[in-house]
Amino acid sequence: MTNEKSGNPIWDSVKIGDRFETYEYVITQEMLDEYRDIVDNPNAAYPTVAGRHSLRAWTNFYGPAKLMNVGAESEYFNPVIPGKRIRVEAQVTDKYIRREKPYIIVDSIAMDEDGRLIEKSRLIGMAAKQEKPLFAEVSGKWENK
């Protein structure tokens, strides 16, 4: 846990332990079929990977363009069942400064309406600066100087 300030208003305002509003959605057969077609795998069982639960929870609370996804981890437990409601809970579990960049970690858990654990996922994000576009933090390394 850190008490340091980064000078980044988004990073400075976020607290470890902040919980986001729970959200729900229903997995349809059409969603599952479309996902399987996109990944070219007729047996793909986890279309929730495309849902990016941790990022969606963050965006639902803070709005778009506040956190750049620089990494993600997911662990899958039970395949989704079409017609079942998925419930997602998420919270900030860490934040830190590395190489003068402000990082925020958001973890989420997705369960279906029967209480079956579907997925645990983690978003590793870099907080955007208000005065710069979201990707300005990393775009400099590709620019000719």
Short mmCIF file of N, CA, C and O in Angstrom, two decimals:
data_model
loop_
_atom_site.label_atom_id
_atom_site.label_comp_id
_atom_site.label_asym_id
_atom_site.label_seq_id
_atom_site.Cartn_x
_atom_site.Cartn_y
_atom_site.Cartn_z
N MET A 1 0.85 -1.17 0.00
CA MET A 1 0.00 0.00 0.00
C MET A 1 0.89 1.23 0.00
O MET A 1 1.91 1.27 0.65
N THR A 2 0.48 2.25 -0.75
CA THR A 2 1.32 3.43 -0.89
C THR A 2 0.56 4.69 -0.52
O THR A 2 -0.63 4.79 -0.75
N ASN A 3 1.26 5.62 0.08
CA ASN A 3 0.70 6.92 0.42
C ASN A 3 1.32 8.02 -0.42
O ASN A 3 1.04 9.18 -0.21
N GLU A 4 2.21 7.66 -1.35
CA GLU A 4 2.88 8.67 -2.15
C GLU A 4 1.92 9.31 -3.14
O GLU A 4 0.86 8.79 -3.43
N LYS A 5 2.31 10.48 -3.64
CA LYS A 5 1.53 11.20 -4.64
C LYS A 5 2.30 11.15 -5.96
O LYS A 5 3.52 11.20 -5.98
N SER A 6 1.56 11.05 -7.05
CA SER A 6 2.20 10.94 -8.36
C SER A 6 2.14 12.24 -9.15
O SER A 6 2.82 12.38 -10.14
N GLY A 7 1.27 13.16 -8.75
CA GLY A 7 1.02 14.33 -9.57
C GLY A 7 -0.03 14.04 -10.63
O GLY A 7 -0.41 14.90 -11.40
N ASN A 8 -0.50 12.80 -10.68
CA ASN A 8 -1.55 12.40 -11.62
C ASN A 8 -2.87 12.37 -10.85
O ASN A 8 -3.03 11.58 -9.92
N PRO A 9 -3.82 13.25 -11.20
CA PRO A 9 -5.05 13.34 -10.40
C PRO A 9 -5.88 12.06 -10.35
O PRO A 9 -6.52 11.77 -9.34
N ILE A 10 -5.86 11.27 -11.39
CA ILE A 10 -6.61 10.01 -11.39
C ILE A 10 -5.97 9.04 -10.41
O ILE A 10 -6.62 8.50 -9.52
N TRP A 11 -4.67 8.82 -10.55
CA TRP A 11 -3.95 7.89 -9.68
C TRP A 11 -4.05 8.34 -8.23
O TRP A 11 -4.28 7.54 -7.33
N ASP A 12 -3.88 9.66 -8.00
CA ASP A 12 -3.91 10.17 -6.63
C ASP A 12 -5.28 10.00 -5.97
O ASP A 12 -5.37 9.83 -4.76
N SER A 13 -6.35 10.03 -6.77
CA SER A 13 -7.70 9.94 -6.20
C SER A 13 -8.14 8.51 -5.91
O SER A 13 -9.01 8.27 -5.08
N VAL A 14 -7.56 7.54 -6.60
CA VAL A 14 -7.94 6.14 -6.44
C VAL A 14 -7.35 5.60 -5.15
O VAL A 14 -6.19 5.85 -4.83
N LYS A 15 -8.15 4.82 -4.43
CA LYS A 15 -7.68 4.21 -3.19
C LYS A 15 -7.72 2.69 -3.32
O LYS A 15 -8.66 2.13 -3.89
N ILE A 16 -6.69 2.05 -2.79
CA ILE A 16 -6.69 0.59 -2.76
C ILE A 16 -7.88 0.15 -1.92
O ILE A 16 -8.11 0.68 -0.84
N GLY A 17 -8.66 -0.77 -2.45
CA GLY A 17 -9.87 -1.23 -1.78
C GLY A 17 -11.14 -0.61 -2.36
O GLY A 17 -12.23 -1.08 -2.06
N ASP A 18 -11.01 0.44 -3.20
CA ASP A 18 -12.18 1.02 -3.85
C ASP A 18 -12.93 -0.08 -4.60
O ASP A 18 -12.33 -0.84 -5.37
N ARG A 19 -14.23 -0.19 -4.34
CA ARG A 19 -15.07 -1.18 -5.03
C ARG A 19 -15.92 -0.47 -6.07
O ARG A 19 -16.42 0.62 -5.83
N PHE A 20 -16.09 -1.13 -7.20
CA PHE A 20 -16.91 -0.59 -8.27
C PHE A 20 -18.31 -1.18 -8.20
O PHE A 20 -18.51 -2.25 -7.62
N GLU A 21 -19.24 -0.48 -8.80
CA GLU A 21 -20.61 -0.96 -8.82
C GLU A 21 -20.68 -2.30 -9.55
O GLU A 21 -20.11 -2.46 -10.63
N THR A 22 -21.34 -3.26 -8.93
CA THR A 22 -21.54 -4.56 -9.55
C THR A 22 -22.40 -4.40 -10.80
O THR A 22 -23.32 -3.59 -10.82
N TYR A 23 -22.08 -5.13 -11.83
CA TYR A 23 -22.93 -5.11 -13.02
C TYR A 23 -23.22 -6.54 -13.47
O TYR A 23 -22.51 -7.46 -13.10
N GLU A 24 -24.28 -6.67 -14.25
CA GLU A 24 -24.73 -7.99 -14.72
C GLU A 24 -25.07 -7.94 -16.20
O GLU A 24 -25.42 -6.87 -16.72
N TYR A 25 -24.98 -9.08 -16.83
CA TYR A 25 -25.43 -9.22 -18.21
C TYR A 25 -25.74 -10.70 -18.45
O TYR A 25 -25.32 -11.56 -17.68
N VAL A 26 -26.48 -10.97 -19.51
CA VAL A 26 -26.86 -12.34 -19.85
C VAL A 26 -26.04 -12.80 -21.05
O VAL A 26 -25.93 -12.08 -22.05
N ILE A 27 -25.46 -13.98 -20.94
CA ILE A 27 -24.74 -14.60 -22.06
C ILE A 27 -25.78 -15.29 -22.94
O ILE A 27 -26.54 -16.13 -22.45
N THR A 28 -25.84 -14.90 -24.19
CA THR A 28 -26.78 -15.53 -25.12
C THR A 28 -26.06 -16.55 -26.00
O THR A 28 -24.83 -16.50 -26.13
N GLN A 29 -26.82 -17.41 -26.61
CA GLN A 29 -26.23 -18.37 -27.54
C GLN A 29 -25.59 -17.63 -28.71
O GLN A 29 -24.54 -18.01 -29.21
N GLU A 30 -26.22 -16.54 -29.13
CA GLU A 30 -25.67 -15.74 -30.23
C GLU A 30 -24.29 -15.17 -29.87
O GLU A 30 -23.38 -15.15 -30.69
N MET A 31 -24.15 -14.70 -28.63
CA MET A 31 -22.85 -14.17 -28.17
C MET A 31 -21.80 -15.28 -28.21
O MET A 31 -20.67 -15.06 -28.67
N LEU A 32 -22.17 -16.44 -27.73
CA LEU A 32 -21.24 -17.57 -27.71
C LEU A 32 -20.87 -17.99 -29.13
O LEU A 32 -19.69 -18.18 -29.44
N ASP A 33 -21.86 -18.07 -30.02
CA ASP A 33 -21.60 -18.45 -31.41
C ASP A 33 -20.71 -17.43 -32.12
O ASP A 33 -19.77 -17.81 -32.84
N GLU A 34 -20.98 -16.15 -31.90
CA GLU A 34 -20.17 -15.10 -32.53
C GLU A 34 -18.73 -15.16 -32.03
O GLU A 34 -17.79 -15.05 -32.81
N TYR A 35 -18.57 -15.34 -30.74
CA TYR A 35 -17.21 -15.44 -30.18
C TYR A 35 -16.47 -16.64 -30.79
O TYR A 35 -15.32 -16.53 -31.19
N ARG A 36 -17.13 -17.76 -30.86
CA ARG A 36 -16.50 -18.97 -31.42
C ARG A 36 -16.12 -18.75 -32.88
O ARG A 36 -15.07 -19.22 -33.33
N ASP A 37 -16.96 -18.04 -33.62
CA ASP A 37 -16.66 -17.74 -35.02
C ASP A 37 -15.45 -16.81 -35.12
O ASP A 37 -14.55 -17.03 -35.93
N ILE A 38 -15.41 -15.78 -34.29
CA ILE A 38 -14.30 -14.81 -34.33
C ILE A 38 -12.97 -15.47 -34.01
O ILE A 38 -11.96 -15.19 -34.66
N VAL A 39 -12.95 -16.31 -32.99
CA VAL A 39 -11.68 -16.95 -32.60
C VAL A 39 -11.42 -18.24 -33.39
O VAL A 39 -10.42 -18.90 -33.17
N ASP A 40 -12.34 -18.57 -34.29
CA ASP A 40 -12.20 -19.75 -35.15
C ASP A 40 -11.99 -21.02 -34.33
O ASP A 40 -11.10 -21.83 -34.60
N ASN A 41 -12.82 -21.15 -33.28
CA ASN A 41 -12.74 -22.33 -32.42
C ASN A 41 -14.17 -22.71 -32.02
O ASN A 41 -14.78 -22.04 -31.18
N PRO A 42 -14.72 -23.76 -32.61
CA PRO A 42 -16.11 -24.13 -32.32
C PRO A 42 -16.34 -24.60 -30.89
O PRO A 42 -17.48 -24.73 -30.46
N ASN A 43 -15.27 -24.83 -30.14
CA ASN A 43 -15.41 -25.29 -28.76
C ASN A 43 -15.03 -24.23 -27.73
O ASN A 43 -15.00 -24.53 -26.53
N ALA A 44 -14.71 -23.02 -28.17
CA ALA A 44 -14.32 -21.95 -27.24
C ALA A 44 -15.43 -21.77 -26.20
O ALA A 44 -16.60 -21.66 -26.54
N ALA A 45 -15.05 -21.76 -24.93
CA ALA A 45 -16.03 -21.77 -23.85
C ALA A 45 -16.12 -20.48 -23.06
O ALA A 45 -16.98 -20.34 -22.21
N TYR A 46 -15.22 -19.52 -23.33
CA TYR A 46 -15.16 -18.33 -22.47
C TYR A 46 -15.26 -17.03 -23.26
O TYR A 46 -14.29 -16.29 -23.38
N PRO A 47 -16.45 -16.71 -23.78
CA PRO A 47 -16.58 -15.43 -24.48
C PRO A 47 -16.43 -14.24 -23.53
O PRO A 47 -16.28 -13.12 -23.95
N THR A 48 -16.43 -14.53 -22.22
CA THR A 48 -16.26 -13.46 -21.24
C THR A 48 -14.90 -12.81 -21.37
O THR A 48 -14.72 -11.66 -20.95
N VAL A 49 -13.91 -13.50 -21.97
CA VAL A 49 -12.60 -12.91 -22.15
C VAL A 49 -12.72 -11.64 -22.98
O VAL A 49 -11.99 -10.67 -22.76
N ALA A 50 -13.64 -11.60 -23.92
CA ALA A 50 -13.84 -10.42 -24.76
C ALA A 50 -14.53 -9.30 -23.98
O ALA A 50 -14.50 -8.14 -24.39
N GLY A 51 -15.14 -9.65 -22.86
CA GLY A 51 -15.85 -8.66 -22.06
C GLY A 51 -14.95 -7.78 -21.23
O GLY A 51 -15.35 -6.71 -20.79
N ARG A 52 -13.71 -8.20 -21.03
CA ARG A 52 -12.75 -7.41 -20.25
C ARG A 52 -13.39 -6.85 -18.99
O ARG A 52 -13.53 -5.65 -18.80
N HIS A 53 -13.81 -7.72 -18.11
CA HIS A 53 -14.60 -7.35 -16.93
C HIS A 53 -13.97 -6.26 -16.08
O HIS A 53 -14.65 -5.33 -15.67
N SER A 54 -12.70 -6.37 -15.78
CA SER A 54 -12.06 -5.37 -14.92
C SER A 54 -12.05 -4.00 -15.58
O SER A 54 -12.32 -2.99 -14.93
N LEU A 55 -11.74 -3.95 -16.87
CA LEU A 55 -11.73 -2.67 -17.58
C LEU A 55 -13.13 -2.08 -17.67
O LEU A 55 -13.32 -0.88 -17.49
N ARG A 56 -14.12 -2.92 -17.93
CA ARG A 56 -15.50 -2.42 -18.00
C ARG A 56 -15.95 -1.86 -16.66
O ARG A 56 -16.60 -0.83 -16.60
N ALA A 57 -15.61 -2.52 -15.56
CA ALA A 57 -15.98 -2.01 -14.24
C ALA A 57 -15.34 -0.65 -13.99
O ALA A 57 -15.99 0.27 -13.50
N TRP A 58 -14.06 -0.51 -14.35
CA TRP A 58 -13.36 0.76 -14.21
C TRP A 58 -14.06 1.84 -15.05
O TRP A 58 -14.34 2.93 -14.58
N THR A 59 -14.31 1.53 -16.32
CA THR A 59 -14.91 2.50 -17.25
C THR A 59 -16.32 2.88 -16.83
O THR A 59 -16.71 4.05 -16.96
N ASN A 60 -17.09 1.93 -16.30
CA ASN A 60 -18.43 2.25 -15.81
C ASN A 60 -18.37 3.29 -14.70
O ASN A 60 -19.27 4.12 -14.57
N PHE A 61 -17.32 3.28 -13.89
CA PHE A 61 -17.20 4.19 -12.75
C PHE A 61 -16.52 5.50 -13.13
O PHE A 61 -17.02 6.57 -12.83
N TYR A 62 -15.37 5.41 -13.79
CA TYR A 62 -14.57 6.60 -14.08
C TYR A 62 -14.79 7.19 -15.46
O TYR A 62 -14.37 8.30 -15.74
N GLY A 63 -15.39 6.43 -16.37
CA GLY A 63 -15.57 6.90 -17.73
C GLY A 63 -14.41 6.44 -18.62
O GLY A 63 -13.40 5.95 -18.13
N PRO A 64 -14.58 6.61 -19.93
CA PRO A 64 -13.55 6.15 -20.86
C PRO A 64 -12.31 7.05 -20.82
O PRO A 64 -12.34 8.17 -20.33
N ALA A 65 -11.24 6.52 -21.35
CA ALA A 65 -9.98 7.27 -21.56
C ALA A 65 -9.34 7.74 -20.26
O ALA A 65 -8.72 8.79 -20.22
N LYS A 66 -9.48 6.98 -19.19
CA LYS A 66 -8.83 7.34 -17.93
C LYS A 66 -7.74 6.35 -17.54
O LYS A 66 -6.90 6.65 -16.73
N LEU A 67 -7.80 5.15 -18.12
CA LEU A 67 -6.85 4.11 -17.77
C LEU A 67 -6.48 3.34 -19.02
O LEU A 67 -7.35 2.82 -19.71
N MET A 68 -5.19 3.29 -19.32
CA MET A 68 -4.72 2.57 -20.49
C MET A 68 -4.38 1.14 -20.07
O MET A 68 -3.63 0.92 -19.12
N ASN A 69 -4.94 0.19 -20.78
CA ASN A 69 -4.70 -1.22 -20.50
C ASN A 69 -3.29 -1.57 -20.94
O ASN A 69 -2.98 -1.55 -22.12
N VAL A 70 -2.42 -1.88 -19.98
CA VAL A 70 -1.05 -2.27 -20.31
C VAL A 70 -0.78 -3.73 -19.98
O VAL A 70 0.32 -4.23 -20.21
N GLY A 71 -1.77 -4.41 -19.44
CA GLY A 71 -1.63 -5.82 -19.14
C GLY A 71 -2.92 -6.39 -18.61
O GLY A 71 -3.75 -5.67 -18.07
N ALA A 72 -3.09 -7.68 -18.79
CA ALA A 72 -4.29 -8.35 -18.29
C ALA A 72 -3.96 -9.81 -17.98
O ALA A 72 -3.11 -10.41 -18.63
N GLU A 73 -4.64 -10.32 -16.97
CA GLU A 73 -4.51 -11.73 -16.60
C GLU A 73 -5.92 -12.26 -16.37
O GLU A 73 -6.76 -11.55 -15.82
N SER A 74 -6.16 -13.48 -16.77
CA SER A 74 -7.46 -14.10 -16.53
C SER A 74 -7.28 -15.57 -16.17
O SER A 74 -6.38 -16.24 -16.67
N GLU A 75 -8.16 -16.03 -15.30
CA GLU A 75 -8.18 -17.43 -14.91
C GLU A 75 -9.62 -17.90 -15.05
O GLU A 75 -10.54 -17.24 -14.55
N TYR A 76 -9.83 -19.03 -15.72
CA TYR A 76 -11.17 -19.51 -16.01
C TYR A 76 -11.47 -20.78 -15.22
O TYR A 76 -10.61 -21.64 -15.09
N PHE A 77 -12.71 -20.89 -14.74
CA PHE A 77 -13.08 -21.98 -13.86
C PHE A 77 -14.21 -22.85 -14.40
O PHE A 77 -14.11 -24.06 -14.36
N ASN A 78 -15.29 -22.25 -14.87
CA ASN A 78 -16.44 -22.98 -15.40
C ASN A 78 -16.90 -22.30 -16.68
O ASN A 78 -16.96 -21.07 -16.73
N PRO A 79 -17.23 -23.08 -17.70
CA PRO A 79 -17.71 -22.46 -18.94
C PRO A 79 -19.06 -21.79 -18.73
O PRO A 79 -19.83 -22.18 -17.86
N VAL A 80 -19.30 -20.76 -19.53
CA VAL A 80 -20.58 -20.07 -19.44
C VAL A 80 -21.68 -20.94 -20.02
O VAL A 80 -21.43 -21.81 -20.86
N ILE A 81 -22.90 -20.70 -19.57
CA ILE A 81 -24.07 -21.41 -20.07
C ILE A 81 -25.00 -20.37 -20.68
O ILE A 81 -25.40 -19.42 -19.99
N PRO A 82 -25.31 -20.50 -21.98
CA PRO A 82 -26.19 -19.53 -22.60
C PRO A 82 -27.50 -19.38 -21.84
O PRO A 82 -28.07 -20.36 -21.35
N GLY A 83 -27.95 -18.15 -21.71
CA GLY A 83 -29.18 -17.84 -21.00
C GLY A 83 -28.96 -17.51 -19.54
O GLY A 83 -29.87 -17.03 -18.86
N LYS A 84 -27.76 -17.74 -19.03
CA LYS A 84 -27.46 -17.45 -17.63
C LYS A 84 -26.98 -16.01 -17.46
O LYS A 84 -26.26 -15.47 -18.30
N ARG A 85 -27.38 -15.42 -16.35
CA ARG A 85 -26.95 -14.06 -16.00
C ARG A 85 -25.57 -14.15 -15.35
O ARG A 85 -25.32 -14.99 -14.49
N ILE A 86 -24.67 -13.26 -15.79
CA ILE A 86 -23.31 -13.17 -15.23
C ILE A 86 -23.25 -11.91 -14.36
O ILE A 86 -23.67 -10.84 -14.79
N ARG A 87 -22.73 -12.07 -13.16
CA ARG A 87 -22.58 -10.95 -12.21
C ARG A 87 -21.09 -10.68 -12.02
O ARG A 87 -20.32 -11.62 -11.74
N VAL A 88 -20.69 -9.42 -12.17
CA VAL A 88 -19.27 -9.05 -12.07
C VAL A 88 -19.07 -8.08 -10.92
O VAL A 88 -19.75 -7.06 -10.82
N GLU A 89 -18.12 -8.42 -10.05
CA GLU A 89 -17.71 -7.54 -8.94
C GLU A 89 -16.24 -7.22 -9.14
O GLU A 89 -15.45 -8.09 -9.52
N ALA A 90 -15.86 -5.95 -8.89
CA ALA A 90 -14.47 -5.55 -9.12
C ALA A 90 -14.04 -4.51 -8.09
O ALA A 90 -14.87 -3.78 -7.53
N GLN A 91 -12.72 -4.48 -7.86
CA GLN A 91 -12.18 -3.48 -6.94
C GLN A 91 -10.72 -3.20 -7.28
O GLN A 91 -10.04 -4.00 -7.93
N VAL A 92 -10.23 -2.05 -6.81
CA VAL A 92 -8.82 -1.69 -6.94
C VAL A 92 -8.06 -2.47 -5.88
O VAL A 92 -8.39 -2.39 -4.70
N THR A 93 -7.06 -3.24 -6.29
CA THR A 93 -6.31 -4.05 -5.34
C THR A 93 -4.88 -3.57 -5.11
O THR A 93 -4.23 -3.99 -4.16
N ASP A 94 -4.41 -2.67 -5.98
CA ASP A 94 -3.07 -2.13 -5.78
C ASP A 94 -2.89 -0.92 -6.68
O ASP A 94 -3.64 -0.73 -7.65
N LYS A 95 -1.91 -0.11 -6.35
CA LYS A 95 -1.46 0.96 -7.22
C LYS A 95 -0.02 1.25 -6.84
O LYS A 95 0.39 1.07 -5.69
N TYR A 96 0.77 1.64 -7.83
CA TYR A 96 2.18 1.86 -7.60
C TYR A 96 2.76 2.74 -8.70
O TYR A 96 2.15 2.93 -9.75
N ILE A 97 3.94 3.26 -8.43
CA ILE A 97 4.69 4.04 -9.40
C ILE A 97 5.90 3.20 -9.82
O ILE A 97 6.63 2.70 -8.97
N ARG A 98 6.07 3.04 -11.12
CA ARG A 98 7.24 2.33 -11.65
C ARG A 98 7.77 3.14 -12.84
O ARG A 98 6.99 3.47 -13.73
N ARG A 99 9.04 3.44 -12.80
CA ARG A 99 9.67 4.26 -13.84
C ARG A 99 8.90 5.55 -14.06
O ARG A 99 8.66 5.97 -15.19
N GLU A 100 8.46 6.13 -12.95
CA GLU A 100 7.73 7.40 -12.92
C GLU A 100 6.37 7.33 -13.62
O GLU A 100 5.81 8.36 -13.98
N LYS A 101 5.84 6.15 -13.80
CA LYS A 101 4.51 5.96 -14.41
C LYS A 101 3.55 5.44 -13.36
O LYS A 101 3.88 4.55 -12.58
N PRO A 102 2.31 5.97 -13.33
CA PRO A 102 1.32 5.57 -12.32
C PRO A 102 0.46 4.38 -12.76
O PRO A 102 -0.33 4.47 -13.70
N TYR A 103 0.61 3.25 -12.08
CA TYR A 103 -0.13 2.04 -12.41
C TYR A 103 -1.23 1.76 -11.38
O TYR A 103 -1.05 2.02 -10.19
N ILE A 104 -2.33 1.21 -11.87
CA ILE A 104 -3.47 0.85 -11.02
C ILE A 104 -3.87 -0.58 -11.38
O ILE A 104 -3.97 -0.93 -12.56
N ILE A 105 -4.10 -1.41 -10.36
CA ILE A 105 -4.51 -2.81 -10.57
C ILE A 105 -5.98 -2.95 -10.17
O ILE A 105 -6.37 -2.57 -9.07
N VAL A 106 -6.78 -3.50 -11.08
CA VAL A 106 -8.20 -3.75 -10.83
C VAL A 106 -8.45 -5.25 -11.00
O VAL A 106 -8.15 -5.81 -12.05
N ASP A 107 -8.98 -5.88 -9.96
CA ASP A 107 -9.32 -7.31 -10.01
C ASP A 107 -10.83 -7.47 -10.06
O ASP A 107 -11.56 -6.70 -9.43
N SER A 108 -11.28 -8.48 -10.81
CA SER A 108 -12.72 -8.75 -10.88
C SER A 108 -12.98 -10.24 -10.77
O SER A 108 -12.11 -11.07 -11.05
N ILE A 109 -14.21 -10.54 -10.36
CA ILE A 109 -14.70 -11.91 -10.28
C ILE A 109 -16.04 -11.95 -11.01
O ILE A 109 -16.89 -11.09 -10.78
N ALA A 110 -16.22 -12.94 -11.87
CA ALA A 110 -17.48 -13.14 -12.58
C ALA A 110 -18.08 -14.48 -12.16
O ALA A 110 -17.40 -15.50 -12.18
N MET A 111 -19.35 -14.44 -11.75
CA MET A 111 -20.08 -15.64 -11.34
C MET A 111 -21.40 -15.66 -12.08
O MET A 111 -21.96 -14.61 -12.40
N ASP A 112 -21.92 -16.86 -12.32
CA ASP A 112 -23.23 -16.91 -12.96
C ASP A 112 -24.33 -16.89 -11.90
O ASP A 112 -24.06 -16.89 -10.69
N GLU A 113 -25.57 -16.87 -12.35
CA GLU A 113 -26.71 -16.73 -11.44
C GLU A 113 -26.86 -17.91 -10.49
O GLU A 113 -27.54 -17.81 -9.47
N ASP A 114 -26.20 -19.03 -10.80
CA ASP A 114 -26.24 -20.19 -9.92
C ASP A 114 -25.10 -20.19 -8.91
O ASP A 114 -24.94 -21.14 -8.14
N GLY A 115 -24.27 -19.14 -8.94
CA GLY A 115 -23.15 -19.03 -8.01
C GLY A 115 -21.89 -19.74 -8.48
O GLY A 115 -20.93 -19.84 -7.73
N ARG A 116 -21.88 -20.22 -9.73
CA ARG A 116 -20.68 -20.87 -10.26
C ARG A 116 -19.64 -19.81 -10.63
O ARG A 116 -19.96 -18.84 -11.32
N LEU A 117 -18.42 -19.99 -10.16
CA LEU A 117 -17.34 -19.08 -10.51
C LEU A 117 -16.97 -19.30 -11.98
O LEU A 117 -16.67 -20.42 -12.39
N ILE A 118 -17.02 -18.24 -12.75
CA ILE A 118 -16.71 -18.32 -14.18
C ILE A 118 -15.27 -17.87 -14.42
O ILE A 118 -14.52 -18.54 -15.11
N GLU A 119 -14.92 -16.71 -13.86
CA GLU A 119 -13.64 -16.12 -14.20
C GLU A 119 -13.14 -15.19 -13.10
O GLU A 119 -13.93 -14.53 -12.44
N LYS A 120 -11.83 -15.15 -12.94
CA LYS A 120 -11.15 -14.11 -12.15
C LYS A 120 -10.25 -13.39 -13.14
O LYS A 120 -9.55 -14.04 -13.92
N SER A 121 -10.29 -12.07 -13.13
CA SER A 121 -9.43 -11.35 -14.06
C SER A 121 -8.80 -10.14 -13.40
O SER A 121 -9.28 -9.64 -12.38
N ARG A 122 -7.70 -9.71 -13.98
CA ARG A 122 -6.93 -8.58 -13.46
C ARG A 122 -6.58 -7.66 -14.61
O ARG A 122 -6.11 -8.10 -15.66
N LEU A 123 -6.79 -6.38 -14.39
CA LEU A 123 -6.37 -5.34 -15.31
C LEU A 123 -5.18 -4.62 -14.71
O LEU A 123 -5.22 -4.21 -13.54
N ILE A 124 -4.13 -4.49 -15.47
CA ILE A 124 -2.99 -3.67 -15.08
C ILE A 124 -3.08 -2.44 -15.98
O ILE A 124 -2.99 -2.55 -17.20
N GLY A 125 -3.33 -1.30 -15.37
CA GLY A 125 -3.55 -0.09 -16.15
C GLY A 125 -2.63 1.04 -15.76
O GLY A 125 -2.16 1.12 -14.62
N MET A 126 -2.37 1.91 -16.72
CA MET A 126 -1.60 3.12 -16.47
C MET A 126 -2.57 4.28 -16.50
O MET A 126 -3.33 4.44 -17.46
N ALA A 127 -2.57 5.09 -15.44
CA ALA A 127 -3.49 6.22 -15.34
C ALA A 127 -3.10 7.30 -16.34
O ALA A 127 -1.93 7.67 -16.45
N ALA A 128 -4.09 7.81 -17.06
CA ALA A 128 -3.86 8.89 -18.03
C ALA A 128 -3.72 10.21 -17.31
O ALA A 128 -4.30 10.42 -16.25
N LYS A 129 -2.94 11.10 -17.90
CA LYS A 129 -2.86 12.46 -17.38
C LYS A 129 -3.97 13.28 -18.01
O LYS A 129 -4.28 13.11 -19.20
N GLN A 130 -4.57 14.17 -17.25
CA GLN A 130 -5.69 14.94 -17.77
C GLN A 130 -5.29 15.83 -18.94
O GLN A 130 -6.06 16.05 -19.85
N GLU A 131 -4.07 16.37 -18.91
CA GLU A 131 -3.66 17.31 -19.95
C GLU A 131 -3.09 16.65 -21.19
O GLU A 131 -2.75 17.30 -22.15
N LYS A 132 -2.98 15.30 -21.18
CA LYS A 132 -2.43 14.59 -22.32
C LYS A 132 -3.41 13.53 -22.81
O LYS A 132 -4.15 12.98 -22.03
N PRO A 133 -3.35 13.20 -24.11
CA PRO A 133 -4.16 12.08 -24.60
C PRO A 133 -3.74 10.79 -23.91
O PRO A 133 -2.60 10.67 -23.44
N LEU A 134 -4.64 9.84 -23.87
CA LEU A 134 -4.42 8.60 -23.13
C LEU A 134 -3.11 7.90 -23.48
O LEU A 134 -2.38 7.48 -22.62
N PHE A 135 -2.78 7.79 -24.76
CA PHE A 135 -1.60 7.03 -25.14
C PHE A 135 -0.34 7.87 -25.24
O PHE A 135 0.71 7.38 -25.62
N ALA A 136 -0.40 9.14 -24.86
CA ALA A 136 0.78 10.02 -24.92
C ALA A 136 1.90 9.51 -24.03
O ALA A 136 3.08 9.75 -24.30
N GLU A 137 1.55 8.78 -22.97
CA GLU A 137 2.56 8.27 -22.04
C GLU A 137 3.52 7.31 -22.72
O GLU A 137 4.69 7.24 -22.37
N VAL A 138 3.04 6.53 -23.68
CA VAL A 138 3.90 5.51 -24.29
C VAL A 138 4.20 5.79 -25.76
O VAL A 138 5.10 5.19 -26.31
N SER A 139 3.49 6.71 -26.38
CA SER A 139 3.69 6.93 -27.82
C SER A 139 5.06 7.51 -28.14
O SER A 139 5.57 7.31 -29.23
N GLY A 140 5.68 8.22 -27.21
CA GLY A 140 6.98 8.84 -27.45
C GLY A 140 8.06 7.87 -27.87
O GLY A 140 8.95 8.21 -28.63
N LYS A 141 7.97 6.64 -27.42
CA LYS A 141 9.03 5.69 -27.76
C LYS A 141 8.98 5.27 -29.23
O LYS A 141 9.93 4.72 -29.74
N TRP A 142 7.87 5.56 -29.93
CA TRP A 142 7.79 5.23 -31.35
C TRP A 142 8.01 6.44 -32.25
O TRP A 142 8.06 6.31 -33.45
N GLU A 143 8.07 7.61 -31.66
CA GLU A 143 8.25 8.82 -32.45
C GLU A 143 9.73 9.04 -32.74
O GLU A 143 10.58 8.71 -31.94
N ASN A 144 10.00 9.61 -33.91
CA ASN A 144 11.38 9.98 -34.24
C ASN A 144 11.72 11.26 -33.50
O ASN A 144 10.94 12.21 -33.52
N LYS A 145 12.86 11.27 -32.86
CA LYS A 145 13.24 12.45 -32.09
C LYS A 145 14.40 13.14 -32.72
O LYS A 145 15.18 12.63 -33.40
#
